[in-house]
mmCIF file of C-alpha atoms in Angstrom:
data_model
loop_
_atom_site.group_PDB
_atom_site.id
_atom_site.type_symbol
_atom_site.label_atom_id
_atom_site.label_comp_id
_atom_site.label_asym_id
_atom_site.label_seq_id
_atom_site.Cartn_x
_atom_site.Cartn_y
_atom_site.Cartn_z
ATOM 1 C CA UNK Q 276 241.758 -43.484 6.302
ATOM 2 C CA UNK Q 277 238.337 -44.890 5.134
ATOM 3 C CA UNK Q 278 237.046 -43.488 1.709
ATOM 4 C CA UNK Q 279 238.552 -41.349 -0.423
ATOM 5 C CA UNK Q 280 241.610 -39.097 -0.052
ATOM 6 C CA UNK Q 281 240.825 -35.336 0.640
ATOM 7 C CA UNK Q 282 243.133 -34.888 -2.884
ATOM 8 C CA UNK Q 283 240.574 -37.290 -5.298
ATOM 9 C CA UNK Q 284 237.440 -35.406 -3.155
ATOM 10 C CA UNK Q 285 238.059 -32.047 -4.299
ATOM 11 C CA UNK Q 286 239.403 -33.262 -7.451
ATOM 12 C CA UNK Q 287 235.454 -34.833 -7.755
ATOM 13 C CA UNK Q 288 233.322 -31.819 -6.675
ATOM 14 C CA UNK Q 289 235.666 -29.793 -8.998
ATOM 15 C CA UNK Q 290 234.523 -32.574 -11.799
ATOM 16 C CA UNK Q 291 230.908 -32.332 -10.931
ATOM 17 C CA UNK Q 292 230.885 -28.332 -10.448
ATOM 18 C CA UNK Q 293 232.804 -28.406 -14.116
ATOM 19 C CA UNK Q 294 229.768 -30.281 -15.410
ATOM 20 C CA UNK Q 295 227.188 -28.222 -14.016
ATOM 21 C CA UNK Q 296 228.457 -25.448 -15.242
ATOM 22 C CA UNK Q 297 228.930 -27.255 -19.114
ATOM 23 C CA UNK Q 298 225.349 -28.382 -18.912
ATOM 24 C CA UNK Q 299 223.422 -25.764 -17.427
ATOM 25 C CA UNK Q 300 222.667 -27.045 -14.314
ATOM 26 C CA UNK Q 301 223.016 -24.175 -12.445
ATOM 27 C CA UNK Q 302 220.747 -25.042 -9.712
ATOM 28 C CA UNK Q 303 223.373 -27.641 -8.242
ATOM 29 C CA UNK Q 304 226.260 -24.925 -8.031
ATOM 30 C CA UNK Q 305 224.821 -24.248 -4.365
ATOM 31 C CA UNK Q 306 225.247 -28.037 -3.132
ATOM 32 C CA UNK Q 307 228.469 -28.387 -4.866
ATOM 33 C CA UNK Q 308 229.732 -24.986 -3.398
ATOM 34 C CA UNK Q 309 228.860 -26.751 -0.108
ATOM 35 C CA UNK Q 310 230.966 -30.077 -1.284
ATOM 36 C CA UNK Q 311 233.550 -27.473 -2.235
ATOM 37 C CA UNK Q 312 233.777 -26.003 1.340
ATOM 38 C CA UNK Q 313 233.930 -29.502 3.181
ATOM 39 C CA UNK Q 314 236.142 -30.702 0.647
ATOM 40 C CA UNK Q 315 238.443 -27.781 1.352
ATOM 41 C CA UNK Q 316 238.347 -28.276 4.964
ATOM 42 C CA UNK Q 317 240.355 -31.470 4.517
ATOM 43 C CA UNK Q 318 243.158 -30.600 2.147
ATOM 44 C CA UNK Q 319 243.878 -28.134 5.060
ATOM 45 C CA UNK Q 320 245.467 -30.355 7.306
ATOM 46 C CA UNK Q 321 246.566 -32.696 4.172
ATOM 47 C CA UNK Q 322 249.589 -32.856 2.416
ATOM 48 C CA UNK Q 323 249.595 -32.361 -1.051
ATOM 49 C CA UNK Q 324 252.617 -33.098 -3.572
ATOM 50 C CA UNK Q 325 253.145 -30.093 -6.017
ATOM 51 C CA UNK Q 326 252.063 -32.605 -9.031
ATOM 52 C CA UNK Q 327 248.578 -32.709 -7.237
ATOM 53 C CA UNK Q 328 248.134 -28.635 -5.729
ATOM 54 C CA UNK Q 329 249.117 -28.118 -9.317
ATOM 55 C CA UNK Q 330 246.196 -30.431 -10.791
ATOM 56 C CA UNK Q 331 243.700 -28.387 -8.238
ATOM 57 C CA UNK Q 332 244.655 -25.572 -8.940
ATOM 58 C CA UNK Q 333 244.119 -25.750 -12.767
ATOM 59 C CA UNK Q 334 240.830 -27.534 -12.293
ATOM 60 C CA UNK Q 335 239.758 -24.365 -10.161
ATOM 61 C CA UNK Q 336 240.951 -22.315 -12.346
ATOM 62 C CA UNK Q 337 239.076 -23.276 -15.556
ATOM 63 C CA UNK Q 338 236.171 -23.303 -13.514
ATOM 64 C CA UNK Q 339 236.371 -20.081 -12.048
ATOM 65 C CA UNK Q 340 237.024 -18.916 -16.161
ATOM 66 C CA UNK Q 341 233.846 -21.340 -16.707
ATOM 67 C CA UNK Q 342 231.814 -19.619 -14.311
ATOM 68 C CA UNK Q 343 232.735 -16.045 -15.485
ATOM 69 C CA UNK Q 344 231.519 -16.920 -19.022
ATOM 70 C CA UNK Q 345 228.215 -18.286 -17.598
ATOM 71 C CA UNK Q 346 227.583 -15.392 -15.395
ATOM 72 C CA UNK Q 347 228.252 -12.958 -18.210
ATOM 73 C CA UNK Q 348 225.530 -14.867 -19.951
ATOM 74 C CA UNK Q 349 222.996 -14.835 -17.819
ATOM 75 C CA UNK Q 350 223.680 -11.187 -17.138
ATOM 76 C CA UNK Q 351 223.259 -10.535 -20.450
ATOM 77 C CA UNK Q 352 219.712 -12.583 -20.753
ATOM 78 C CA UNK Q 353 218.730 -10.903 -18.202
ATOM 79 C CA UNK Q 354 219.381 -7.449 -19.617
ATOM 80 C CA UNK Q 355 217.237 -9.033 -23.016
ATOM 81 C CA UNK Q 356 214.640 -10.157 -20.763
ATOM 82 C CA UNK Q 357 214.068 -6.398 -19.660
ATOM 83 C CA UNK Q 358 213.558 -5.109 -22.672
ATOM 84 C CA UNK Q 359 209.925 -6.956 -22.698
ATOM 85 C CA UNK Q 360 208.461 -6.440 -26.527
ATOM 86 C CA UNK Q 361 211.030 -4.317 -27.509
ATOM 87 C CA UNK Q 362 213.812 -6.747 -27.542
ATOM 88 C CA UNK Q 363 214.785 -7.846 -30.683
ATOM 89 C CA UNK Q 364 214.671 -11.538 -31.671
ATOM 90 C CA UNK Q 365 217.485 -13.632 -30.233
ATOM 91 C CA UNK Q 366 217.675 -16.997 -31.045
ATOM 92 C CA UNK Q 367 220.123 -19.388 -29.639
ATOM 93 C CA UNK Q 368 220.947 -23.240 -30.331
ATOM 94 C CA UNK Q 369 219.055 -26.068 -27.650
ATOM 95 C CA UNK Q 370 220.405 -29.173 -27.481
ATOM 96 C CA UNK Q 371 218.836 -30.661 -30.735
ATOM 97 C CA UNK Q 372 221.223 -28.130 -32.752
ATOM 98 C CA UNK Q 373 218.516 -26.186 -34.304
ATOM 99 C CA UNK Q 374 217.895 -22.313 -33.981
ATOM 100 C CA UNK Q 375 215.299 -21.382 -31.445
ATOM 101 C CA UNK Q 376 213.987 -17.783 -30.942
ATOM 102 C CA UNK Q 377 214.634 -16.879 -27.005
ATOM 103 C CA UNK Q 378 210.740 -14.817 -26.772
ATOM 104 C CA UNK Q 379 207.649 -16.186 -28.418
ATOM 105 C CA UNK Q 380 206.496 -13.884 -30.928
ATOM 106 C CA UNK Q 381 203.974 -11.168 -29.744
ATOM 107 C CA UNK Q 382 200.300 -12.434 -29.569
ATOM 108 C CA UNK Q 383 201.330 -16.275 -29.551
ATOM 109 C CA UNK Q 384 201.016 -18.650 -26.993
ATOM 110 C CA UNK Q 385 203.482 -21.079 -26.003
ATOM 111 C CA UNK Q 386 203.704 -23.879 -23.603
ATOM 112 C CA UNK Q 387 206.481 -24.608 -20.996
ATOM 113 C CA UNK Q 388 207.466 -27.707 -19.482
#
């Protein structure tokens, strides 16, 4: 078999869908659900020890856990972001550590990146 086993595959997208999910990247979870699918495909017609399906399974499941906590978050920005001017001020901690209000203040501009 060239490359690597369909075990340490899925054990790697699970690894790099894990750290999408940690840092926000939520605009690879559609190539790594692809990876995921593919990857899956193989341990089909593998054969796994019980040490190993057990190792899968927990790294699925604390991603699955993973991605219900970021879904519930963007839900609920989302249901801020509707509330236009009448939301009230939310601030939330970037990467630098330091408190940053989610919405400008009325009547100021701000620039994106």
């Amino acid at each position: 078999m060239i490359g690597p086993s369909p075990f340490a595959r899925m054990q790697s997208v699970l690894a790099a869908e894990h750290a999408a999910l940690m840092f926000g990247k939520l605009n690879k979870l559609e190539h790594i659900a692809e990876r995921k699918e593919r990857a899956a495909a193989r341990l089909a017609n593998a054969r796994l020890t019980q040490a190993e399906l057990g190792a899968l399974q927990s790294l699925a499941k604390r991603n699955a856990e993973l991605l219900d906590v970021v879904s519930n978050a963007v839900e609920a920005v989302r249901a801020l972001t509707r509330l236009g001017p009448h939301a009230p001020e939310t601030k939330a901690y970037s990467a630098d550590g330091l408190r940053h209000s989610l919405h400008p203040p009325t009547g100021q501009l701000t620039q994106k990146a």
